[in-house]
PDB file of C-alpha atoms in Angstrom:
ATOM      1  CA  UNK A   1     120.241 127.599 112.651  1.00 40.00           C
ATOM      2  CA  UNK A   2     117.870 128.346 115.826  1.00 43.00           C
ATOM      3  CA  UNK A   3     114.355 128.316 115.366  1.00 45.00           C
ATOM      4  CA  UNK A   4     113.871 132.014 115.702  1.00 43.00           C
ATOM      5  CA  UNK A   5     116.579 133.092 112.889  1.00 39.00           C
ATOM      6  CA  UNK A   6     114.520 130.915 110.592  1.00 42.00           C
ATOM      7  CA  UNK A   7     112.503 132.278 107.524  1.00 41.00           C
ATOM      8  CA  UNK A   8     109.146 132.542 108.561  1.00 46.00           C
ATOM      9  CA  UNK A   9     106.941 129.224 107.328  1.00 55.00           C
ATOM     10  CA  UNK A  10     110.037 127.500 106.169  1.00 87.00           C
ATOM     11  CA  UNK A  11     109.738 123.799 107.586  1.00 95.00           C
ATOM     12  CA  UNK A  12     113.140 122.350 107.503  1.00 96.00           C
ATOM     13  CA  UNK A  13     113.187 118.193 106.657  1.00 97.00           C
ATOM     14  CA  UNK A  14     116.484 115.517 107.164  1.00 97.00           C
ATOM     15  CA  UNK A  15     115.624 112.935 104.416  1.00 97.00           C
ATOM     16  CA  UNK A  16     117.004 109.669 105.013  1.00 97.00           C
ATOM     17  CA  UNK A  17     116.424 107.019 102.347  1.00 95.00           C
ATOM     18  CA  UNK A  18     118.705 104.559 101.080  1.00 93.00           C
ATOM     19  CA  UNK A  19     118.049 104.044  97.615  1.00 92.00           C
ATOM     20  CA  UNK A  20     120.007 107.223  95.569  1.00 92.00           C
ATOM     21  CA  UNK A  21     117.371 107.595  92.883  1.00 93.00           C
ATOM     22  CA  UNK A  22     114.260 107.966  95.007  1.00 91.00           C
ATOM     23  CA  UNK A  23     116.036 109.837  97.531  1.00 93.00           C
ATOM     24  CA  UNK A  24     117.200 112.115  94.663  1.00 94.00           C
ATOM     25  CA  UNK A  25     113.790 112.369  93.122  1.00 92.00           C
ATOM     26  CA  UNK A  26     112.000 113.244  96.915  1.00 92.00           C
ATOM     27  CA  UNK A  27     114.691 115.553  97.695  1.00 93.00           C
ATOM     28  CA  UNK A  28     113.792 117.685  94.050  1.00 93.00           C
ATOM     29  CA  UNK A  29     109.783 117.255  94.370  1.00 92.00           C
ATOM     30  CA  UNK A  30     109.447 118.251  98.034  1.00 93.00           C
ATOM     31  CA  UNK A  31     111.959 121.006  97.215  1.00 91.00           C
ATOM     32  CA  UNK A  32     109.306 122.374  95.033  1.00 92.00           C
ATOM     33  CA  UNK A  33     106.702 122.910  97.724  1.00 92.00           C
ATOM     34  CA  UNK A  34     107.391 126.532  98.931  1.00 92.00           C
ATOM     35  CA  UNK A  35     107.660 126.431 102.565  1.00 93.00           C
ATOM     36  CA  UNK A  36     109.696 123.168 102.709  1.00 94.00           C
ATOM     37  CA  UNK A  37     113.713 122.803 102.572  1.00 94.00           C
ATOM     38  CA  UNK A  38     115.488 119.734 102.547  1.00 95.00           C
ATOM     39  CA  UNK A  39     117.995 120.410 104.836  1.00 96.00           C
ATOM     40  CA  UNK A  40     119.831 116.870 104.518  1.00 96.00           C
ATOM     41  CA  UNK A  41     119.853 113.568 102.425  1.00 96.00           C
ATOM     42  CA  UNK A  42     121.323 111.079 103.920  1.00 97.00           C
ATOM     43  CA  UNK A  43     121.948 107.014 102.667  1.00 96.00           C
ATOM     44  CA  UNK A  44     123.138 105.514 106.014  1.00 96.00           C
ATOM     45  CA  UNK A  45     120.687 105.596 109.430  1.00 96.00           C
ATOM     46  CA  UNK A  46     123.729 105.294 111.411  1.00 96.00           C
ATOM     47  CA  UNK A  47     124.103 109.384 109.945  1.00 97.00           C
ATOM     48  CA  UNK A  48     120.463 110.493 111.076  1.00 97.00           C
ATOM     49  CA  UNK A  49     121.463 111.663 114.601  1.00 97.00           C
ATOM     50  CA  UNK A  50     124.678 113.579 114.125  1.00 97.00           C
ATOM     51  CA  UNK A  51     123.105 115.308 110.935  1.00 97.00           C
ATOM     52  CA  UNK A  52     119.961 116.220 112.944  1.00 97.00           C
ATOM     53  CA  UNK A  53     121.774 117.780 115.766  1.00 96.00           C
ATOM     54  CA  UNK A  54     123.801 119.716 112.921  1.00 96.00           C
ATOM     55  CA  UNK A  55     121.165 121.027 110.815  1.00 96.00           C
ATOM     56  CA  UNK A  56     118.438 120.417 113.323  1.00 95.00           C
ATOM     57  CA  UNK A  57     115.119 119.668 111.123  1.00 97.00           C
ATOM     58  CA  UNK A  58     111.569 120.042 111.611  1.00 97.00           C
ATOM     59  CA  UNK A  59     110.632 116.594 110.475  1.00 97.00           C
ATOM     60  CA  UNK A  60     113.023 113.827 109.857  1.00 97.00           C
ATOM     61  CA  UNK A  61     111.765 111.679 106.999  1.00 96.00           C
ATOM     62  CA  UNK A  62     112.794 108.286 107.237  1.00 96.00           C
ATOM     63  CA  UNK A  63     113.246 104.909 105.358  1.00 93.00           C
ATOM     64  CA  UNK A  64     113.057 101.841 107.593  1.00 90.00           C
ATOM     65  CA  UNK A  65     115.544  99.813 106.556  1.00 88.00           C
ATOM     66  CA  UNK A  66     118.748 101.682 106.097  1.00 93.00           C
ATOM     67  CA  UNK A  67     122.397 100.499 106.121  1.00 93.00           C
ATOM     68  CA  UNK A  68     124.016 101.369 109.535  1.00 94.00           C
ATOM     69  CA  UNK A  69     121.107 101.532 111.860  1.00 93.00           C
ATOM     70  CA  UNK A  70     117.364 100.861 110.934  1.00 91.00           C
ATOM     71  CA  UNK A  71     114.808 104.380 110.756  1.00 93.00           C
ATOM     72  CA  UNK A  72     112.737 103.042 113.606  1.00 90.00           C
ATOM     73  CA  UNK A  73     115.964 102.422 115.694  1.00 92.00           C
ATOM     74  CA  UNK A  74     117.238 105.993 114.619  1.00 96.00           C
ATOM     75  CA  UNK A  75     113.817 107.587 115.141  1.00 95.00           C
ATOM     76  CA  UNK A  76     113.641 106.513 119.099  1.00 94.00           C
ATOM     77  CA  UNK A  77     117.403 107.729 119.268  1.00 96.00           C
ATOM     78  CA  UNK A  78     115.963 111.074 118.114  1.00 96.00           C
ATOM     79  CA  UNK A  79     113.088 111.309 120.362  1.00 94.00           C
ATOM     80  CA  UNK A  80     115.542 111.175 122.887  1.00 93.00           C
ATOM     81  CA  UNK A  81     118.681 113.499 121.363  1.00 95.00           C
ATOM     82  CA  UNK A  82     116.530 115.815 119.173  1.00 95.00           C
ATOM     83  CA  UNK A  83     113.222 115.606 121.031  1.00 94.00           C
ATOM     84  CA  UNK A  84     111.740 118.978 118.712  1.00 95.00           C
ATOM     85  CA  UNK A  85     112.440 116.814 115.389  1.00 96.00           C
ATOM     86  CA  UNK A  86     108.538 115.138 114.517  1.00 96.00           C
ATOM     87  CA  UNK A  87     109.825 111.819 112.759  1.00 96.00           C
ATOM     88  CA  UNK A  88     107.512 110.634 109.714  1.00 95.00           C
ATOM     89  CA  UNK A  89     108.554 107.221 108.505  1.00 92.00           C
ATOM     90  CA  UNK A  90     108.209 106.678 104.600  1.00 88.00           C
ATOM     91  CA  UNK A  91     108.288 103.321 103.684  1.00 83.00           C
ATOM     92  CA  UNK A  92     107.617 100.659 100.964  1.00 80.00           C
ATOM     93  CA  UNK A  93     106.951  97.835 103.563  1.00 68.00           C
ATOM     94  CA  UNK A  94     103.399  99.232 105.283  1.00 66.00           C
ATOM     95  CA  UNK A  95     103.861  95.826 107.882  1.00 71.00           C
ATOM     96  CA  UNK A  96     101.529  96.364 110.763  1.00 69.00           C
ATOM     97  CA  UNK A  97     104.307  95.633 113.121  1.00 76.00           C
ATOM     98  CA  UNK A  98     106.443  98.413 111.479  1.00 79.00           C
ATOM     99  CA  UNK A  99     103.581 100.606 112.636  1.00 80.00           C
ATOM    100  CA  UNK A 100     103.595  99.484 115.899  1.00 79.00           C
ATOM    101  CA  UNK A 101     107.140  99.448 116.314  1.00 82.00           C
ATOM    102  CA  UNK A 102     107.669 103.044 114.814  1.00 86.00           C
ATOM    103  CA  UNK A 103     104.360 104.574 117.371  1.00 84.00           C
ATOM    104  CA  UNK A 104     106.640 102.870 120.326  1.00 84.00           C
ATOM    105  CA  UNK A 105     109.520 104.839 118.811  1.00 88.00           C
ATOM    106  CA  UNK A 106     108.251 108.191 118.925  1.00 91.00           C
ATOM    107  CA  UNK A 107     107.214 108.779 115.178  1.00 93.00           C
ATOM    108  CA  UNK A 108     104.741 111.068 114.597  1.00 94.00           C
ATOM    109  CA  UNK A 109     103.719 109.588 111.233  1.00 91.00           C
ATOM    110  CA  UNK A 110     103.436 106.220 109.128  1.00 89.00           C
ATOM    111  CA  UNK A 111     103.141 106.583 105.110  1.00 88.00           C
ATOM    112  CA  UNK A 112     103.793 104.208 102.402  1.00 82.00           C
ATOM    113  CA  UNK A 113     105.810 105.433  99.006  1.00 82.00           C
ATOM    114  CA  UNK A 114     103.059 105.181  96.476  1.00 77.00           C
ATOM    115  CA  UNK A 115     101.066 108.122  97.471  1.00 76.00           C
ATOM    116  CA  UNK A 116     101.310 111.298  95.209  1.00 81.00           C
ATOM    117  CA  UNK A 117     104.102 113.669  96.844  1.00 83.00           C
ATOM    118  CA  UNK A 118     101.470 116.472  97.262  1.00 86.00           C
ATOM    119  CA  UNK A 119     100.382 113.945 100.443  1.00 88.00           C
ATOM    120  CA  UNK A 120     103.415 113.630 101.498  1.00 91.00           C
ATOM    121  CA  UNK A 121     103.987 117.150 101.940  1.00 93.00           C
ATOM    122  CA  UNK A 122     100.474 117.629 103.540  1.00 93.00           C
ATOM    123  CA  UNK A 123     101.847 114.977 106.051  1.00 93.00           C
ATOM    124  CA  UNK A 124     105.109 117.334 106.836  1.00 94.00           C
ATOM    125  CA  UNK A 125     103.126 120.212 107.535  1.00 94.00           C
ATOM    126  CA  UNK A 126     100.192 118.213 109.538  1.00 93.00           C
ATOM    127  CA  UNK A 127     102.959 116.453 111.943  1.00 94.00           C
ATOM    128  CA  UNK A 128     104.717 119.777 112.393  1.00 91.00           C
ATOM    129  CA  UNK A 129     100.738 121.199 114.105  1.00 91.00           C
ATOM    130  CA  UNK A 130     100.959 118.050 116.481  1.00 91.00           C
ATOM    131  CA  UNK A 131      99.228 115.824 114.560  1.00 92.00           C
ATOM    132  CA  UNK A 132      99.720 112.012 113.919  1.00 91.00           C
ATOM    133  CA  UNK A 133      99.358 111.302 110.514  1.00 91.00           C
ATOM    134  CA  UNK A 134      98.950 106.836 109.980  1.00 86.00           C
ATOM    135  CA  UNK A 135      98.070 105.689 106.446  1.00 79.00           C
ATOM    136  CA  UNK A 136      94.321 104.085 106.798  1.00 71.00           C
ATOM    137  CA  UNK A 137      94.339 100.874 105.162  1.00 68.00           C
ATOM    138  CA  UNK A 138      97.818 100.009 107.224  1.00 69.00           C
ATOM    139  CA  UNK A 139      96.079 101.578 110.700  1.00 63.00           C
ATOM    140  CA  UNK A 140      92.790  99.303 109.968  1.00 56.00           C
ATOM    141  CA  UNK A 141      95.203  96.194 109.027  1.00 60.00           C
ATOM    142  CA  UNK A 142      97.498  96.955 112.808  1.00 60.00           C
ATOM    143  CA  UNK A 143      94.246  96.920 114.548  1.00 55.00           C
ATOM    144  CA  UNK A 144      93.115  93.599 112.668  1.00 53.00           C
ATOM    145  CA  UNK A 145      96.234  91.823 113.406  1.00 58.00           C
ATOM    146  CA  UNK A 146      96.656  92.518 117.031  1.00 61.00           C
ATOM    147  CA  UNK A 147      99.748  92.785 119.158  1.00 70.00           C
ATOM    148  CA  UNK A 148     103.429  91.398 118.480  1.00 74.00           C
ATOM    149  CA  UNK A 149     103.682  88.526 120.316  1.00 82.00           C
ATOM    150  CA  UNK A 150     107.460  88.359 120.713  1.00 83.00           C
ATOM    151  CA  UNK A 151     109.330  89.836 123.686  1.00 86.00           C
ATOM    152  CA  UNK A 152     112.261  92.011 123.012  1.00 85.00           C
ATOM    153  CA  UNK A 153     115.153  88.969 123.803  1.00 89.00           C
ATOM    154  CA  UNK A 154     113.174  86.585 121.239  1.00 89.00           C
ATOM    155  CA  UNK A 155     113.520  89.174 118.577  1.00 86.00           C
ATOM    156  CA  UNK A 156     117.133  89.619 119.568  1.00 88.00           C
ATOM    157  CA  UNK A 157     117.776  85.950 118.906  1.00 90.00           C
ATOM    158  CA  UNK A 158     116.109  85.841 116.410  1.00 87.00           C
ATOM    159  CA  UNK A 159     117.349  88.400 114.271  1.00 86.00           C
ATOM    160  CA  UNK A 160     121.029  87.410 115.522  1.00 89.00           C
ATOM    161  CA  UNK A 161     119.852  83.634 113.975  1.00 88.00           C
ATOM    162  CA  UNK A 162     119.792  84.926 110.263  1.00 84.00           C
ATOM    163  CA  UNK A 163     122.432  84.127 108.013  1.00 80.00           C
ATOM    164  CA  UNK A 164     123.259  80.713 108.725  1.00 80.00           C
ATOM    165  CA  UNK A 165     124.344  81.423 112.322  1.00 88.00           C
ATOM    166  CA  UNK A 166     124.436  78.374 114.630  1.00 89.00           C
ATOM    167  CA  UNK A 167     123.162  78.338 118.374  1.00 90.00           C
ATOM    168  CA  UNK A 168     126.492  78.624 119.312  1.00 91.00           C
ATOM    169  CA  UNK A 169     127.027  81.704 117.499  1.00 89.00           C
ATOM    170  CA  UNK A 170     124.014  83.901 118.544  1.00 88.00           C
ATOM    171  CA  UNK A 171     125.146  82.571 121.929  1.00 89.00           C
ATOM    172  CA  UNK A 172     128.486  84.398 121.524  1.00 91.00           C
ATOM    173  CA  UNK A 173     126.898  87.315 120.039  1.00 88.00           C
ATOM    174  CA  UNK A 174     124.422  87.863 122.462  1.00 91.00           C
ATOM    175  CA  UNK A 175     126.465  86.590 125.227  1.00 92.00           C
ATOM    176  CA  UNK A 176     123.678  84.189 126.638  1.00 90.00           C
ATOM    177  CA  UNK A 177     124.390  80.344 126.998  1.00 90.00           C
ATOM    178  CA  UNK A 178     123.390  77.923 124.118  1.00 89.00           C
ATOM    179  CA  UNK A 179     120.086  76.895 126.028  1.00 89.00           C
ATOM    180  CA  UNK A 180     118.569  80.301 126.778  1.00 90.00           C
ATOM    181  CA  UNK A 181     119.027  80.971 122.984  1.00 88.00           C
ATOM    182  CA  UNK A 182     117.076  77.450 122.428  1.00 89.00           C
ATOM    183  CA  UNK A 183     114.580  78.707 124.664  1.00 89.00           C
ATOM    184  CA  UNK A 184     114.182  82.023 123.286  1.00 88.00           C
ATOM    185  CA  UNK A 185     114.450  80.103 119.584  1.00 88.00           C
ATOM    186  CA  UNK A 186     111.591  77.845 120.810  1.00 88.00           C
ATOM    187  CA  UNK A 187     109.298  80.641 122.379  1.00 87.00           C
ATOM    188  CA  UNK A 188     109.317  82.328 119.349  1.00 85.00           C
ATOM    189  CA  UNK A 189     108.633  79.630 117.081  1.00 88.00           C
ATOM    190  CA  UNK A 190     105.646  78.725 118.943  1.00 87.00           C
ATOM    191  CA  UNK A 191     104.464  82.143 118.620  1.00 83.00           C
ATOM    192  CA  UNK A 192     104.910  82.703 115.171  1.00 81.00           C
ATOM    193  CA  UNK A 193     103.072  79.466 114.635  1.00 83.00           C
ATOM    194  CA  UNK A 194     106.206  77.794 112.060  1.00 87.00           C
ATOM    195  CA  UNK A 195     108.191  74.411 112.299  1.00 86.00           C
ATOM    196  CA  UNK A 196     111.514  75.718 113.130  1.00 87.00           C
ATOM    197  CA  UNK A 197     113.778  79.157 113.352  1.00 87.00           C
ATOM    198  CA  UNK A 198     114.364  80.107 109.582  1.00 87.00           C
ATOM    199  CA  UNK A 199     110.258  79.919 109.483  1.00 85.00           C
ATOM    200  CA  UNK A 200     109.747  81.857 112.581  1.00 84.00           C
ATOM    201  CA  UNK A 201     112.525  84.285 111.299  1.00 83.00           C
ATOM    202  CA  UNK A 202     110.999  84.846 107.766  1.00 83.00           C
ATOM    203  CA  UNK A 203     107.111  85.143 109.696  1.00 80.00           C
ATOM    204  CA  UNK A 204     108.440  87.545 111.804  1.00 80.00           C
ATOM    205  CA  UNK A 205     110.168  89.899 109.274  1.00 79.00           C
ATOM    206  CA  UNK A 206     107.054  89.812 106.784  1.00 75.00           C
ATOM    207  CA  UNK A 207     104.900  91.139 110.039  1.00 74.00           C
ATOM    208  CA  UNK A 208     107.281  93.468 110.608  1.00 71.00           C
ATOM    209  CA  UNK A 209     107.929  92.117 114.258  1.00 78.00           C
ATOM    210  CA  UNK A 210     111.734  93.009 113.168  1.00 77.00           C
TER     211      UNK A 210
END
């Protein structure tokens, strides 16, 4: 519906979360507020963009990781495709790097899921005015750890080195030759400060550097 056919106040929100039951349960308590209508729910991030451009939101609240595509992949392909959608990320992991990652993405907002829903709601209506709304104990805690050290191809590798995959394999998949994946394998182990890839893998996830 275009922006000037809407009810006046109304603040339309695309709610993408992956887990039925909480999705379920924000979907009902944010529907309570009375100037804010969840437009979509959505399980898969691969879904965010097409279902923005149909119903085309306000604020598109997302989990991080979703099936299909991840929120902070889905909300720099909407600051591109649906640049009037503010994204506000809502997520259990409050990782410094997810902060980091999601500011270089566009979003306009960074909460964890166990503040009370009135906040929440507060949030949708402050990012809608411009605003950037970071939870303060994970904004202090991105300052105090500083940076990601990893370039873009080293988290390529290594997220393509989960699962058992051989050098051979990310070399396929990322169509690179067995010793630039070494390299890239042995760049970001010394970064990440661990012994070998499945460290630097598990080091990088719990900083959110992927």
């Amino acid at each position: 519906m275009p922006r000037e056919h809407r009810p006046r106040g109304n603040v339309r929100v695309l709610l993408a979360e992956d887990q039925g039951m909480m999705r379920g349960a924000l979907a009902l308590l944010l529907g309570m507020e009375p100037d804010i209508e969840v437009v979509a729910r959505l399980g898969r991030g691969d879904t965010i963009v097409d279902a923005a451009l149909t119903h085309r939101p306000d604020v598109a609240l997302l989990d991080i990781e979703l099936p299909g595509l991840s929120g902070l992949d889905a909300a720099a392909l909407l600051r591109d495709e649906v640049p009037e959608c503010r994204v506000l990320i809502l997520t259990t992991f409050g990782r410094p790097g997810y902060l980091r990652r999601a500011m270089e993405a566009g979003a306009a907002g960074f909460l964890v899921k166990d503040g009370p829903v009135e906040e929440l709601a507060a949030a949708i209506r402050r990012v809608l005015t411009g605003e950037t709304v970071i939870d303060p104990a994970l904004a202090a805690a991105a300052l105090a750890a500083g940076p990601d050290p990893l370039t873009p191809r080293e988290r390529d590798v290594l997220a393509a080195s989960a699962d058992g995959a051989t050098v051979a394999d990310v070399a396929a998949r990322l169509h690179l030759s067995e010793s630039t994946v070494r390299n890239y394998l042995s760049a970001a182990i010394g970064k990440t400060g661990t012994r070998n890839r499945t460290e630097a893998l598990s080091e990088a996830r719990t900083r959110g550097w992927l």
